[in-house]
Short mmCIF file of C-alpha atoms in Angstrom, two decimals:
data_model
loop_
_atom_site.label_atom_id
_atom_site.label_comp_id
_atom_site.label_asym_id
_atom_site.label_seq_id
_atom_site.Cartn_x
_atom_site.Cartn_y
_atom_site.Cartn_z
CA MET Z 3 50.28 124.74 93.69
CA ALA Z 4 53.52 123.27 92.33
CA ASP Z 5 55.62 125.38 90.00
CA ALA Z 6 55.27 124.91 86.25
CA ALA Z 7 58.52 122.90 85.85
CA SER Z 8 57.55 120.36 88.53
CA ARG Z 9 54.05 120.01 87.10
CA LEU Z 10 55.32 119.62 83.55
CA ARG Z 11 57.96 117.11 84.56
CA GLY Z 12 55.35 115.06 86.42
CA ILE Z 13 53.05 115.05 83.40
CA LEU Z 14 55.85 114.03 81.02
CA GLU Z 15 56.91 111.16 83.28
CA GLN Z 16 53.33 109.97 83.49
CA LEU Z 17 53.01 110.05 79.70
CA LEU Z 18 56.33 108.29 79.15
CA GLY Z 19 55.98 105.83 81.99
CA ALA Z 20 59.59 106.51 82.93
CA PRO Z 21 61.73 109.22 84.57
CA PHE Z 22 62.27 112.23 82.33
CA PRO Z 23 66.00 112.10 81.53
CA VAL Z 24 66.91 115.82 81.59
CA ARG Z 25 66.25 118.81 83.81
CA VAL Z 26 63.36 121.09 82.84
CA ARG Z 27 63.08 124.88 83.12
CA THR Z 28 59.79 126.54 82.23
CA TRP Z 29 58.61 130.03 81.30
CA ASP Z 30 58.09 131.00 84.96
CA GLY Z 31 61.77 130.43 85.76
CA SER Z 32 61.20 127.28 87.81
CA GLU Z 33 63.34 124.14 87.35
CA ALA Z 34 62.91 120.46 88.17
CA GLY Z 35 64.98 117.36 87.60
CA PRO Z 36 68.50 116.05 88.20
CA PRO Z 37 70.79 119.05 88.89
CA GLU Z 38 73.74 117.65 86.89
CA ALA Z 39 71.70 116.99 83.74
CA PRO Z 40 71.39 119.26 80.68
CA VAL Z 41 68.43 121.63 80.91
CA LEU Z 42 65.51 121.51 78.47
CA VAL Z 43 64.27 125.10 78.46
CA VAL Z 44 60.56 125.43 77.66
CA ARG Z 45 60.38 129.14 76.92
CA ASN Z 46 56.63 129.45 76.52
CA ARG Z 47 53.34 127.54 76.54
CA ARG Z 48 53.35 127.52 72.74
CA ALA Z 49 55.96 124.74 72.88
CA LEU Z 50 53.42 122.52 74.66
CA ARG Z 51 50.75 123.29 72.08
CA ARG Z 52 53.15 122.27 69.32
CA LEU Z 53 53.71 118.92 71.04
CA LEU Z 54 50.01 118.35 71.66
CA PHE Z 55 48.92 119.09 68.12
CA LYS Z 56 51.84 117.24 66.52
CA PRO Z 57 53.05 114.65 69.06
CA GLY Z 58 56.49 113.19 68.57
CA GLU Z 59 59.49 114.26 66.58
CA LEU Z 60 57.87 116.84 64.29
CA GLY Z 61 56.24 118.72 67.18
CA LEU Z 62 59.55 118.84 69.05
CA ALA Z 63 61.35 119.99 65.90
CA ARG Z 64 58.84 122.77 65.30
CA ALA Z 65 59.27 123.99 68.87
CA TRP Z 66 63.07 123.91 68.50
CA VAL Z 67 63.15 125.71 65.15
CA ALA Z 68 60.71 128.37 66.36
CA GLY Z 69 62.83 128.98 69.46
CA ASP Z 70 60.10 127.76 71.86
CA LEU Z 71 62.47 125.04 73.12
CA THR Z 72 66.21 125.13 73.63
CA VAL Z 73 68.89 123.29 75.61
CA GLU Z 74 71.37 124.62 78.14
CA GLY Z 75 74.37 122.42 78.78
CA ASP Z 76 75.75 119.73 76.51
CA LEU Z 77 73.44 119.40 73.48
CA TYR Z 78 74.72 115.94 72.56
CA THR Z 79 74.01 114.56 76.05
CA ALA Z 80 70.53 116.08 76.03
CA LEU Z 81 69.68 114.66 72.61
CA ASP Z 82 71.09 111.25 73.48
CA ARG Z 83 69.00 111.03 76.63
CA LEU Z 84 65.86 112.32 74.95
CA ALA Z 85 66.28 109.92 72.04
CA GLY Z 86 66.02 106.91 74.34
CA SER Z 87 62.90 108.26 76.02
CA ILE Z 88 61.05 109.81 73.12
CA TRP Z 89 62.33 109.25 69.58
CA GLU Z 90 63.18 105.57 69.91
CA ARG Z 91 60.03 104.49 71.73
CA ASP Z 92 57.76 102.05 69.94
CA GLU Z 93 54.77 104.33 69.40
CA ASP Z 94 52.83 102.56 66.67
CA ALA Z 95 49.07 102.92 66.34
CA ARG Z 96 48.31 99.92 68.58
CA THR Z 97 50.61 101.18 71.34
CA LEU Z 98 49.00 104.63 71.20
CA ALA Z 99 45.51 103.11 71.27
CA ARG Z 100 46.39 101.12 74.40
CA SER Z 101 47.78 104.25 76.02
CA LEU Z 102 44.62 106.22 75.28
CA ARG Z 103 42.55 103.55 77.07
CA ASP Z 104 44.65 104.08 80.21
CA PRO Z 105 42.82 106.51 82.57
CA GLU Z 106 46.13 107.84 83.96
CA PHE Z 107 47.47 108.52 80.46
CA ARG Z 108 44.28 110.36 79.51
CA SER Z 109 44.48 112.36 82.74
CA ALA Z 110 48.06 113.39 81.93
CA VAL Z 111 47.02 114.52 78.45
CA ARG Z 112 44.20 116.63 79.90
CA ARG Z 113 46.58 118.26 82.39
CA LEU Z 114 49.04 118.99 79.58
CA PHE Z 115 46.26 120.66 77.59
CA ALA Z 116 45.42 122.76 80.66
CA MET Z 117 49.05 123.87 81.00
CA ALA Z 118 49.33 124.63 77.28
CA GLY Z 119 46.59 127.25 77.33
CA PRO Z 120 44.03 128.03 74.58
CA PRO Z 121 43.85 125.04 72.22
CA LEU Z 122 44.92 126.69 68.99
CA PRO Z 123 47.69 124.93 67.04
CA PRO Z 124 50.55 127.34 66.25
CA ALA Z 125 51.51 127.71 62.60
CA PRO Z 126 54.62 125.75 61.60
CA PRO Z 127 57.85 127.77 61.38
CA PRO Z 128 58.42 129.31 57.94
CA GLU Z 129 61.49 127.11 57.42
CA GLU Z 130 59.25 124.03 57.14
CA VAL Z 131 58.53 122.49 53.74
CA ARG Z 132 55.34 120.46 53.70
CA ARG Z 133 53.86 118.87 50.62
CA PRO Z 134 52.36 115.49 49.78
CA ARG Z 135 54.93 112.75 49.17
CA ARG Z 136 53.63 111.86 45.75
CA GLY Z 137 55.03 112.57 42.33
CA LEU Z 138 58.50 112.51 43.88
CA HIS Z 139 61.80 112.80 42.07
CA THR Z 140 60.66 114.36 38.85
CA LYS Z 141 63.24 116.73 37.44
CA GLY Z 142 61.23 119.68 38.72
CA SER Z 143 60.67 118.33 42.24
CA ASP Z 144 64.33 117.33 42.58
CA LYS Z 145 65.42 120.81 41.55
CA ARG Z 146 63.10 122.40 44.16
CA ALA Z 147 64.32 120.03 46.89
CA ILE Z 148 67.97 120.70 46.10
CA SER Z 149 67.35 124.45 46.06
CA HIS Z 150 65.69 124.31 49.48
CA HIS Z 151 68.71 122.62 51.01
CA TYR Z 152 71.65 124.18 49.19
CA ASP Z 153 70.54 127.64 48.08
CA VAL Z 154 70.62 129.17 51.55
CA GLY Z 155 73.72 131.24 50.94
CA ASN Z 156 77.29 130.18 50.24
CA GLU Z 157 78.58 132.30 53.14
CA PHE Z 158 76.55 130.17 55.56
CA TYR Z 159 78.10 127.00 54.17
CA GLU Z 160 81.54 128.56 54.48
CA ILE Z 161 80.90 128.94 58.20
CA VAL Z 162 79.77 125.34 58.65
CA LEU Z 163 82.07 123.49 56.25
CA GLY Z 164 85.20 125.60 56.53
CA PRO Z 165 87.55 126.42 53.64
CA SER Z 166 87.33 122.97 52.04
CA MET Z 167 83.61 123.48 51.19
CA VAL Z 168 83.14 119.71 51.18
CA TYR Z 169 79.68 118.69 52.34
CA SER Z 170 80.20 114.98 52.94
CA CYS Z 171 81.99 112.73 55.40
CA ALA Z 172 85.68 113.50 55.87
CA TYR Z 173 88.30 110.76 56.22
CA TRP Z 174 90.24 111.13 59.47
CA LEU Z 175 93.70 109.58 59.34
CA ALA Z 176 94.21 111.25 62.73
CA PRO Z 177 91.24 112.20 64.94
CA PRO Z 178 90.82 115.71 66.31
CA PRO Z 179 92.61 117.63 67.71
CA GLU Z 180 95.66 116.15 65.96
CA GLY Z 181 93.79 115.93 62.67
CA THR Z 182 92.04 118.97 61.20
CA LEU Z 183 88.83 119.07 59.20
CA GLU Z 184 90.68 120.55 56.23
CA GLN Z 185 93.22 117.74 56.16
CA ALA Z 186 90.55 115.09 56.67
CA GLN Z 187 88.52 116.44 53.74
CA HIS Z 188 91.62 116.55 51.54
CA ASP Z 189 92.36 112.94 52.50
CA LYS Z 190 88.77 111.93 51.65
CA LEU Z 191 88.98 113.50 48.19
CA ASP Z 192 92.32 111.81 47.61
CA LEU Z 193 90.92 108.47 48.81
CA VAL Z 194 88.14 108.78 46.23
CA ALA Z 195 90.65 109.64 43.52
CA ARG Z 196 92.85 106.67 44.40
CA LYS Z 197 89.92 104.27 44.49
CA LEU Z 198 88.96 105.49 41.02
CA ALA Z 199 92.61 105.15 39.92
CA LEU Z 200 92.48 108.58 38.27
CA ARG Z 201 95.24 109.32 35.75
CA PRO Z 202 96.14 112.37 33.64
CA GLY Z 203 93.95 112.80 30.58
CA GLN Z 204 90.99 110.77 31.86
CA ARG Z 205 87.42 112.09 31.99
CA LEU Z 206 85.66 112.18 35.36
CA LEU Z 207 81.96 112.85 35.90
CA ASP Z 208 81.26 114.21 39.38
CA VAL Z 209 77.53 113.79 40.03
CA GLY Z 210 76.23 116.21 42.64
CA CYS Z 211 79.45 118.20 42.51
CA GLY Z 212 78.55 120.66 45.27
CA TRP Z 213 80.89 123.63 45.43
CA GLY Z 214 83.43 121.99 43.13
CA SER Z 215 85.90 120.56 45.65
CA MET Z 216 86.18 117.06 44.16
CA ALA Z 217 86.37 118.45 40.63
CA ILE Z 218 89.16 120.85 41.59
CA HIS Z 219 91.08 118.17 43.49
CA ALA Z 220 90.85 115.66 40.64
CA ALA Z 221 91.97 118.17 38.01
CA ARG Z 222 94.71 119.81 40.06
CA GLU Z 223 96.16 116.76 41.82
CA HIS Z 224 95.51 114.01 39.26
CA GLY Z 225 95.43 115.79 35.90
CA VAL Z 226 91.97 114.64 34.82
CA ASN Z 227 89.30 116.50 32.87
CA VAL Z 228 86.14 116.89 34.93
CA VAL Z 229 82.47 117.56 34.32
CA GLY Z 230 80.62 118.39 37.54
CA ILE Z 231 76.83 118.56 37.64
CA THR Z 232 74.52 120.08 40.25
CA LEU Z 233 70.94 121.35 40.39
CA SER Z 234 71.90 124.31 42.60
CA GLN Z 235 72.54 127.61 40.84
CA GLU Z 236 74.37 128.97 43.90
CA GLN Z 237 76.69 125.97 44.08
CA ALA Z 238 77.47 126.17 40.38
CA ALA Z 239 78.33 129.88 40.50
CA TYR Z 240 80.57 129.36 43.53
CA ALA Z 241 82.30 126.35 41.97
CA ARG Z 242 82.99 128.19 38.70
CA LYS Z 243 84.55 131.09 40.60
CA ARG Z 244 86.83 128.73 42.52
CA ILE Z 245 87.82 126.92 39.33
CA ALA Z 246 88.71 130.19 37.63
CA GLU Z 247 90.81 131.23 40.62
CA GLU Z 248 92.66 127.89 40.42
CA GLY Z 249 93.32 128.38 36.69
CA LEU Z 250 91.48 125.16 35.84
CA THR Z 251 88.77 126.39 33.48
CA ASP Z 252 90.34 124.42 30.63
CA ARG Z 253 89.96 121.16 32.56
CA VAL Z 254 86.81 121.56 34.66
CA GLU Z 255 83.27 122.29 33.49
CA ILE Z 256 80.41 122.85 35.95
CA ARG Z 257 76.89 122.38 34.67
CA VAL Z 258 73.48 122.98 36.21
CA GLN Z 259 72.12 119.71 34.91
CA ASP Z 260 70.03 116.74 36.00
CA TYR Z 261 71.87 113.41 35.88
CA ARG Z 262 69.18 112.10 33.54
CA ASP Z 263 70.19 114.69 30.95
CA VAL Z 264 73.92 113.87 30.75
CA ALA Z 265 74.52 112.52 27.25
CA ASP Z 266 78.22 113.03 26.53
CA GLY Z 267 79.68 109.77 27.82
CA PRO Z 268 81.57 107.62 28.01
CA TYR Z 269 83.55 108.70 31.07
CA ASP Z 270 86.56 106.90 32.48
CA ALA Z 271 85.29 107.31 36.05
CA ILE Z 272 82.30 108.64 37.97
CA SER Z 273 82.19 109.96 41.53
CA SER Z 274 78.85 110.16 43.33
CA ILE Z 275 79.58 111.61 46.77
CA GLY Z 276 76.55 112.31 48.95
CA MET Z 277 74.31 112.47 45.90
CA ALA Z 278 72.42 109.17 45.99
CA GLU Z 279 70.48 110.10 49.16
CA HIS Z 280 68.57 112.62 47.02
CA VAL Z 281 67.66 110.13 44.29
CA GLY Z 282 64.90 108.19 46.08
CA SER Z 283 64.03 104.51 46.07
CA GLU Z 284 61.66 104.81 43.10
CA ARG Z 285 64.44 106.23 40.91
CA TYR Z 286 67.50 104.48 42.26
CA LEU Z 287 67.67 101.71 39.65
CA GLU Z 288 67.25 104.36 36.96
CA TYR Z 289 70.10 106.32 38.57
CA THR Z 290 72.49 103.36 38.64
CA THR Z 291 71.52 102.43 35.08
CA VAL Z 292 72.28 105.95 33.85
CA LEU Z 293 75.69 105.89 35.55
CA HIS Z 294 76.46 102.46 34.06
CA ARG Z 295 75.58 103.76 30.60
CA LEU Z 296 77.82 106.81 31.03
CA LEU Z 297 80.90 104.77 31.99
CA LYS Z 298 83.20 103.20 29.45
CA PRO Z 299 83.83 99.44 29.76
CA GLY Z 300 86.32 98.97 32.57
CA GLY Z 301 85.40 102.35 34.09
CA ARG Z 302 84.93 102.72 37.81
CA LEU Z 303 82.19 104.27 39.94
CA LEU Z 304 82.78 105.50 43.50
CA ASN Z 305 79.44 105.74 45.30
CA HIS Z 306 79.68 107.46 48.71
CA GLN Z 307 76.30 107.13 50.43
CA ILE Z 308 74.61 107.23 53.83
CA ALA Z 309 72.79 104.01 54.71
CA ARG Z 310 70.08 103.16 57.22
CA ARG Z 311 69.59 99.85 58.99
CA PRO Z 312 67.25 97.39 57.23
CA GLN Z 313 63.85 96.83 58.78
CA ARG Z 314 62.04 93.55 59.21
CA ASP Z 315 59.19 95.00 57.21
CA GLU Z 316 60.67 97.32 54.62
CA GLU Z 317 57.18 98.42 53.60
CA SER Z 318 56.86 100.12 56.99
CA TYR Z 319 59.85 102.40 56.39
CA ARG Z 320 58.97 106.07 56.48
CA VAL Z 321 61.12 109.12 55.95
CA ASP Z 322 62.19 110.95 59.10
CA ASP Z 323 59.65 113.76 59.68
CA PHE Z 324 62.16 116.40 60.77
CA ILE Z 325 64.64 115.67 57.97
CA ASP Z 326 61.91 115.65 55.34
CA ALA Z 327 60.28 118.87 56.54
CA TYR Z 328 63.35 120.95 57.31
CA VAL Z 329 66.55 119.50 55.89
CA PHE Z 330 66.34 117.18 52.86
CA PRO Z 331 62.87 117.36 51.32
CA ASP Z 332 62.13 114.10 49.48
CA GLY Z 333 65.44 112.55 50.56
CA GLU Z 334 65.53 108.84 51.37
CA LEU Z 335 68.03 106.44 52.91
CA ALA Z 336 68.39 102.82 51.85
CA PRO Z 337 70.12 99.85 53.49
CA LEU Z 338 73.57 99.08 52.14
CA GLY Z 339 72.40 95.70 50.80
CA THR Z 340 69.70 97.39 48.74
CA THR Z 341 72.22 99.79 47.22
CA VAL Z 342 74.62 97.00 46.30
CA THR Z 343 71.79 94.95 44.79
CA LEU Z 344 70.61 97.85 42.60
CA LEU Z 345 74.17 98.57 41.44
CA GLU Z 346 74.47 94.94 40.40
CA ARG Z 347 71.07 94.98 38.70
CA ALA Z 348 72.26 97.94 36.63
CA GLY Z 349 75.19 95.83 35.41
CA PHE Z 350 77.97 96.90 37.80
CA GLU Z 351 80.41 94.52 39.44
CA VAL Z 352 80.78 95.64 43.06
CA ARG Z 353 84.44 95.27 44.02
CA ASP Z 354 84.86 97.01 47.35
CA VAL Z 355 82.72 98.31 50.21
CA GLU Z 356 84.24 100.39 53.00
CA SER Z 357 82.27 101.63 56.00
CA ILE Z 358 83.46 104.98 57.35
CA ARG Z 359 80.66 105.49 59.86
CA GLU Z 360 82.80 106.78 62.72
CA HIS Z 361 84.41 109.30 60.39
CA TYR Z 362 81.05 111.00 59.80
CA ALA Z 363 80.41 111.45 63.51
CA LEU Z 364 83.76 113.25 63.83
CA THR Z 365 82.95 115.38 60.78
CA LEU Z 366 79.52 116.42 62.04
CA ARG Z 367 80.83 117.38 65.46
CA ARG Z 368 83.39 119.61 63.74
CA TRP Z 369 80.65 121.23 61.62
CA VAL Z 370 78.53 121.88 64.73
CA ALA Z 371 81.54 123.47 66.44
CA ASN Z 372 82.09 125.69 63.39
CA LEU Z 373 78.46 126.80 63.43
CA GLU Z 374 78.36 127.52 67.15
CA ALA Z 375 81.68 129.39 67.04
CA ASP Z 376 80.24 131.86 64.51
CA TRP Z 377 76.60 131.67 65.60
CA ALA Z 378 75.80 135.39 65.41
CA ARG Z 379 76.97 135.67 61.80
CA ALA Z 380 75.17 132.45 60.81
CA VAL Z 381 71.93 133.83 62.25
CA ALA Z 382 72.47 137.14 60.47
CA LEU Z 383 72.95 135.31 57.15
CA THR Z 384 70.07 132.83 57.30
CA GLY Z 385 67.85 133.74 60.24
CA PRO Z 386 67.63 132.09 63.66
CA GLY Z 387 65.25 129.34 62.54
CA ARG Z 388 67.50 128.07 59.78
CA ALA Z 389 70.54 128.16 62.04
CA ARG Z 390 68.66 126.12 64.66
CA VAL Z 391 67.63 123.59 61.98
CA TRP Z 392 71.26 122.99 61.13
CA GLN Z 393 72.41 122.83 64.72
CA LEU Z 394 69.80 120.21 65.62
CA TYR Z 395 70.17 118.23 62.40
CA MET Z 396 73.96 117.95 62.59
CA ALA Z 397 74.15 117.22 66.32
CA ALA Z 398 71.44 114.55 66.14
CA SER Z 399 73.08 113.04 63.06
CA ALA Z 400 76.44 112.84 64.82
CA LEU Z 401 74.82 110.80 67.58
CA ALA Z 402 73.05 108.59 65.05
CA PHE Z 403 76.37 107.71 63.43
CA GLU Z 404 78.06 107.16 66.80
CA ARG Z 405 75.28 104.83 67.98
CA ASN Z 406 75.26 102.83 64.71
CA ARG Z 407 71.72 103.89 63.87
CA ILE Z 408 72.90 104.97 60.42
CA GLY Z 409 76.14 104.43 58.53
CA VAL Z 410 78.02 105.71 55.51
CA ASN Z 411 79.82 103.59 52.93
CA GLN Z 412 82.08 103.97 49.92
CA VAL Z 413 81.29 101.41 47.24
CA VAL Z 414 83.66 100.86 44.32
CA ALA Z 415 81.90 99.32 41.32
CA VAL Z 416 83.18 98.56 37.83
CA ARG Z 417 81.50 98.38 34.46
CA THR Z 418 83.29 95.11 33.84
CA PRO Z 419 83.44 94.18 30.13
CA GLU Z 420 82.42 90.80 28.77
CA SER Z 421 86.04 89.67 28.82
CA GLY Z 422 85.94 89.89 32.62
CA ALA Z 423 89.00 92.16 32.76
CA SER Z 424 87.95 94.49 35.56
CA GLY Z 425 91.24 96.37 35.73
CA MET Z 426 91.21 96.02 39.52
CA PRO Z 427 94.37 94.98 41.39
CA LEU Z 428 94.36 91.57 43.05
CA ARG Z 429 94.47 93.28 46.42
CA ALA Z 430 92.66 96.59 46.31
CA ARG Z 431 93.15 97.50 49.97
CA VAL Z 432 95.85 96.71 52.47
CA TRP Z 433 94.60 96.36 56.04
CA GLY Z 434 96.66 97.46 59.01
CA ALA Z 435 98.23 95.01 61.44
CA PRO Z 436 95.93 93.72 64.21
CA GLY Z 437 96.03 95.57 67.50
CA PRO Z 438 97.23 94.12 70.80
CA ALA Z 439 95.30 91.18 72.18
#
């Protein structure tokens, strides 16, 4: 009888109808597949049961988080190859129905069940959040979702993010290794400040202020007075401590507050950096309307937001199973055009859109390197499952940005008064000279 790796590889290739793109090692120590490829390590039969009872991305994610699956070799290469074979396949209901009518496909499924052992579905890892996607984006549900993602310990985020404690795309004027993550995050914060044209004495509202980095930068470097809001108690406590250490308590206030409850406008400027992904499509027009109301006439909004590609049938869009269950519960991505339209519907004049997609791939790879360099401490702080969630999420996201599957954009919008005086310069950005032909 063939070893387990050869049998499993044969079954997977029969199910996929294509060569399996990585090497496989199974629980009996056997290996099969191209010798130069990364190795997908199937540590136990439970990994197969997870895939059988939850086929596709969520089953794979559960096996990864539980430690039933891992990768030896370059993680990015493994994920990139697996994405083309598994995650990006067109597996709608009709395709699956056709496959199930195929005798060879059914035979492969039966053989996989035989390899998997007793047909009992393993319980999901404890890191998984599962609840019906209804009644989303109430104040209570948003607070629970934010707590799940951000209240996992500030020391863990220090490992991943580094001293800047900025959890959004950096802006790399020089790529690594010449450029550092710290410098790139400083340059991003300064880019936001310059786009908002911050001046001493102005009031800035930082929505989703995180650990206070933008608020501190704006107050210290540009002399503005800042209100930062977050739903995370841990973030707020950390930000207040940093602000006190910087001697900025007279200019920066951090609140644990929902954006819908902010009532002390008008503000001269608003920054929303990595916040809008949490708002949800049902609430997004409400969100932009609230921000418009909080700005004074002529005030600027900087909206920094991840975007997905539009679909032919937008009604068919569904939230990524792994992200929803393990990373950003209730989070949603929207196409850039949808975001711009809803900003305009709220009354904003959109004046500038800058894509910084490649910058996020560089940022995520740096975060993954930080996590892996201090893996033992990260596991000690949050547990192995949570650390594996972050490793997989950030590595897969880096590839998604590199392959143009998702993007990230900075949108500058103005609450332009009736006079039409936007306060924007005639030429907001100066492009570099063209490269060689």
